[in-house]
Short mmCIF file of C-alpha atoms in Angstrom, two decimals:
data_model
loop_
_atom_site.label_atom_id
_atom_site.label_comp_id
_atom_site.label_asym_id
_atom_site.label_seq_id
_atom_site.Cartn_x
_atom_site.Cartn_y
_atom_site.Cartn_z
CA UNK Y 44 0.00 0.00 0.00
CA UNK Y 45 1.51 3.31 -1.09
CA UNK Y 46 1.94 6.17 1.34
CA UNK Y 47 1.96 9.48 -0.51
CA UNK Y 48 3.32 12.76 0.78
CA UNK Y 49 -0.13 14.29 0.37
CA UNK Y 50 -1.64 11.80 2.83
CA UNK Y 51 1.10 11.95 5.44
CA UNK Y 52 2.89 15.31 5.28
CA UNK Y 53 5.33 16.30 8.00
CA UNK Y 54 5.28 19.46 10.06
CA UNK Y 55 7.71 20.21 12.87
CA UNK Y 56 5.10 21.86 15.09
CA UNK Y 57 2.30 19.38 14.58
CA UNK Y 58 4.26 16.16 14.14
CA UNK Y 59 3.48 13.75 11.33
CA UNK Y 60 0.03 14.48 9.94
CA UNK Y 61 -2.23 11.57 9.11
CA UNK Y 62 -4.97 13.04 6.97
CA UNK Y 63 -8.64 12.11 7.21
CA UNK Y 64 -8.41 10.04 4.02
CA UNK Y 65 -5.37 8.08 5.22
CA UNK Y 66 -6.43 4.40 4.87
CA UNK Y 67 -3.76 2.93 7.14
CA UNK Y 68 -1.90 -0.30 6.45
CA UNK Y 69 -3.36 -3.69 5.69
CA UNK Y 70 -3.33 -5.90 8.80
CA UNK Y 71 -1.94 -8.81 6.76
CA UNK Y 72 1.35 -6.92 6.39
CA UNK Y 73 2.07 -7.15 10.14
CA UNK Y 74 2.14 -9.58 13.03
CA UNK Y 75 -0.12 -8.97 16.03
CA UNK Y 76 -1.72 -11.09 18.78
CA UNK Y 77 -4.07 -13.73 17.40
CA UNK Y 78 -6.69 -13.02 20.04
CA UNK Y 79 -7.32 -9.69 18.28
CA UNK Y 80 -7.93 -11.20 14.84
CA UNK Y 81 -11.18 -9.80 13.47
CA UNK Y 82 -11.23 -6.91 15.96
CA UNK Y 83 -9.19 -4.33 14.06
CA UNK Y 84 -9.77 -2.24 10.97
CA UNK Y 85 -6.17 -1.39 10.05
CA UNK Y 86 -2.72 -0.56 11.36
CA UNK Y 87 -2.72 3.22 11.58
CA UNK Y 88 0.91 3.61 12.73
CA UNK Y 89 3.37 0.67 12.74
CA UNK Y 90 5.49 0.10 15.84
CA UNK Y 91 8.79 0.87 14.12
CA UNK Y 92 7.58 4.28 12.96
CA UNK Y 93 6.33 5.04 16.48
CA UNK Y 94 9.73 4.27 18.02
CA UNK Y 95 11.64 6.27 15.40
CA UNK Y 96 9.37 9.27 15.85
CA UNK Y 97 9.81 9.17 19.64
CA UNK Y 98 13.58 9.15 19.18
CA UNK Y 99 13.29 12.37 17.20
CA UNK Y 100 11.06 13.91 19.89
CA UNK Y 101 13.74 13.08 22.46
CA UNK Y 102 16.36 14.88 20.37
CA UNK Y 103 14.14 17.94 20.07
CA UNK Y 104 13.51 17.97 23.83
CA UNK Y 105 17.19 17.65 24.71
CA UNK Y 106 18.02 20.45 22.29
CA UNK Y 107 15.52 22.73 24.03
CA UNK Y 108 16.32 22.06 27.69
CA UNK Y 109 20.05 22.80 27.70
CA UNK Y 110 21.65 21.54 30.90
CA UNK Y 111 18.49 21.49 32.99
CA UNK Y 112 17.59 18.39 34.96
CA UNK Y 113 14.30 16.77 34.00
CA UNK Y 114 11.32 15.49 35.95
CA UNK Y 115 9.14 13.43 33.62
CA UNK Y 116 5.54 13.00 34.77
CA UNK Y 117 3.90 10.08 32.99
CA UNK Y 118 0.13 10.37 32.66
CA UNK Y 119 -1.23 6.86 33.28
CA UNK Y 120 -2.37 4.52 32.04
CA UNK Y 121 -2.15 4.98 28.32
CA UNK Y 122 1.07 6.98 28.41
CA UNK Y 123 3.34 4.42 30.04
CA UNK Y 124 4.87 2.90 26.88
CA UNK Y 125 5.36 6.29 25.28
CA UNK Y 126 6.97 7.56 28.47
CA UNK Y 127 9.25 4.53 28.82
CA UNK Y 128 10.54 4.79 25.25
CA UNK Y 129 10.89 8.57 25.45
CA UNK Y 130 12.88 8.40 28.70
CA UNK Y 131 15.13 5.68 27.31
CA UNK Y 132 15.95 7.83 24.27
CA UNK Y 133 16.55 10.87 26.50
CA UNK Y 134 18.95 8.84 28.64
CA UNK Y 135 20.80 7.53 25.59
CA UNK Y 136 21.31 11.07 24.31
CA UNK Y 137 22.59 12.17 27.71
CA UNK Y 138 24.97 9.20 27.99
CA UNK Y 139 26.43 9.83 24.54
CA UNK Y 140 26.98 13.56 24.93
CA UNK Y 141 29.44 15.74 26.84
CA UNK Y 142 26.75 16.84 29.27
CA UNK Y 143 24.96 14.92 32.00
CA UNK Y 144 21.27 15.50 32.54
CA UNK Y 145 19.71 14.13 35.71
CA UNK Y 146 16.37 12.54 35.04
CA UNK Y 147 13.57 11.47 37.38
CA UNK Y 148 10.29 9.83 36.47
CA UNK Y 149 7.03 9.92 38.39
CA UNK Y 150 3.53 8.72 37.56
CA UNK Y 151 0.17 10.40 37.90
CA UNK Y 152 -3.42 9.40 37.23
CA UNK Y 153 -6.20 11.83 36.66
CA UNK Y 154 -9.57 11.35 38.37
CA UNK Y 155 -12.28 13.94 37.79
CA UNK Y 156 -9.56 16.43 36.81
CA UNK Y 157 -8.05 16.31 40.31
CA UNK Y 158 -4.35 15.51 40.69
CA UNK Y 159 -2.04 15.24 43.69
CA UNK Y 160 1.60 16.06 43.02
CA UNK Y 161 4.77 15.62 45.03
CA UNK Y 162 5.60 19.23 45.81
CA UNK Y 163 9.30 18.77 46.59
CA UNK Y 164 10.10 17.09 43.28
CA UNK Y 165 8.25 19.69 41.24
CA UNK Y 166 9.65 22.64 43.16
CA UNK Y 167 13.23 21.43 42.71
CA UNK Y 168 12.86 20.53 39.05
CA UNK Y 169 14.27 22.88 36.44
CA UNK Y 170 12.37 21.20 33.62
CA UNK Y 171 9.02 19.47 34.07
CA UNK Y 172 7.86 17.30 31.17
CA UNK Y 173 4.42 15.70 30.92
CA UNK Y 174 4.34 12.53 28.81
CA UNK Y 175 0.82 11.79 27.59
CA UNK Y 176 -0.64 9.28 25.16
CA UNK Y 177 -3.36 11.31 23.39
CA UNK Y 178 -4.43 14.95 23.42
CA UNK Y 179 -8.03 15.15 22.25
CA UNK Y 180 -10.22 17.93 23.56
CA UNK Y 181 -7.32 19.37 25.57
CA UNK Y 182 -9.32 19.62 28.80
CA UNK Y 183 -7.25 16.96 30.57
CA UNK Y 184 -3.96 18.73 29.95
CA UNK Y 185 -5.37 22.13 30.87
CA UNK Y 186 -6.53 20.64 34.18
CA UNK Y 187 -3.10 19.13 34.81
CA UNK Y 188 -1.26 22.33 33.99
CA UNK Y 189 -3.62 24.34 36.16
CA UNK Y 190 -3.01 21.95 39.07
CA UNK Y 191 0.74 22.56 39.12
CA UNK Y 192 0.72 26.35 38.89
CA UNK Y 193 0.88 26.69 42.68
CA UNK Y 194 4.15 24.73 42.75
CA UNK Y 195 5.80 27.28 40.44
CA UNK Y 196 8.01 24.94 38.39
CA UNK Y 197 10.69 26.72 36.37
CA UNK Y 198 9.69 25.29 32.99
CA UNK Y 199 6.81 23.06 31.94
CA UNK Y 200 6.41 21.28 28.61
CA UNK Y 201 3.95 18.70 27.28
CA UNK Y 202 4.89 15.82 24.99
CA UNK Y 203 2.04 13.81 23.51
CA UNK Y 204 2.40 10.81 21.24
CA UNK Y 205 -0.88 11.58 19.48
CA UNK Y 206 -2.97 14.67 18.86
CA UNK Y 207 -6.50 13.88 17.70
CA UNK Y 208 -8.34 16.26 15.39
CA UNK Y 209 -11.78 16.64 16.88
CA UNK Y 210 -14.55 19.22 16.76
CA UNK Y 211 -14.59 19.08 20.57
CA UNK Y 212 -11.04 20.42 20.84
CA UNK Y 213 -10.39 23.61 22.79
CA UNK Y 214 -7.30 24.26 20.60
CA UNK Y 215 -4.76 23.10 23.17
CA UNK Y 216 -1.50 22.00 21.50
CA UNK Y 217 1.33 20.07 23.18
CA UNK Y 218 4.87 21.40 22.86
CA UNK Y 219 6.03 18.15 21.29
CA UNK Y 220 3.69 16.01 19.18
CA UNK Y 221 4.41 12.66 17.62
CA UNK Y 222 1.48 12.30 15.23
CA UNK Y 223 -1.67 14.21 14.45
CA UNK Y 224 -4.46 11.77 13.62
CA UNK Y 225 -8.11 11.86 12.53
CA UNK Y 226 -10.90 11.51 15.08
CA UNK Y 227 -10.88 7.70 15.13
CA UNK Y 228 -10.78 5.26 18.06
CA UNK Y 229 -7.22 3.94 18.24
CA UNK Y 230 -5.80 1.13 20.36
CA UNK Y 231 -2.41 -0.45 20.90
CA UNK Y 232 0.95 0.75 22.22
CA UNK Y 233 -0.65 0.91 25.70
CA UNK Y 234 -3.84 2.58 24.41
CA UNK Y 235 -6.82 0.48 25.43
CA UNK Y 236 -10.47 -0.23 24.89
CA UNK Y 237 -11.87 -1.34 28.27
CA UNK Y 238 -8.34 -2.49 29.27
CA UNK Y 239 -7.85 -4.62 26.14
CA UNK Y 240 -5.31 -4.02 23.34
CA UNK Y 241 -2.59 -2.56 25.59
CA UNK Y 242 -0.38 -5.51 24.54
CA UNK Y 243 -0.67 -4.56 20.86
CA UNK Y 244 2.60 -3.00 19.61
CA UNK Y 245 1.15 -1.10 16.66
CA UNK Y 246 -1.37 1.72 16.90
CA UNK Y 247 -4.49 0.38 15.21
CA UNK Y 248 -8.07 1.41 14.54
CA UNK Y 249 -10.57 -0.82 16.33
CA UNK Y 250 -13.57 -1.97 14.30
CA UNK Y 251 -17.21 -2.30 15.36
CA UNK Y 252 -16.82 -6.03 15.97
CA UNK Y 253 -13.96 -5.32 18.39
CA UNK Y 254 -15.96 -2.66 20.22
CA UNK Y 255 -18.91 -5.03 20.63
CA UNK Y 256 -16.69 -7.95 21.65
CA UNK Y 257 -14.98 -6.04 24.47
CA UNK Y 258 -17.87 -3.83 25.46
CA UNK Y 259 -18.51 -3.75 29.20
#
């Protein structure tokens, strides 16, 4: 299946753009868990492309932060694989350069837009980086950013693997975006549907059969 530049153009500020008419890749071209056979529509983003894109995000982040230490706050649950790969790339860049950047990782979960942070870590951090799986409407990230204002961190940035184009968006944009995708329900790479599909390496579009099969 051909991938034309018109369907997937690149833009530094918005990440890799997957247009609304992007058909994805045929499932038969990839391996994935057999228990999901019949539940997926297509592979939207293959695992290898995801990992390569995250490596580039890590380079962009390291270029921006200078010598500042980093506190990475992973937004659970869907962001854990993105965060793990991003942190590993950040560490590799630090190890292979003439500068050492101290890096700490913490995890947060959002419930009803209320978050409890560890004040000491945030207050002492020169660079605070949120690692999130998907930015959709933007309300979640605005709530998170509002929650940390009282801790007065020196610098705050948001990295999101995916940005979803949706009419419900409040125009929030992360500082670092991996891919901008259409308003479709995606699973895989730790993104779930009722806790299923987190073990899928590729980012895929779930079909109606899959939604019905795993509906609660």
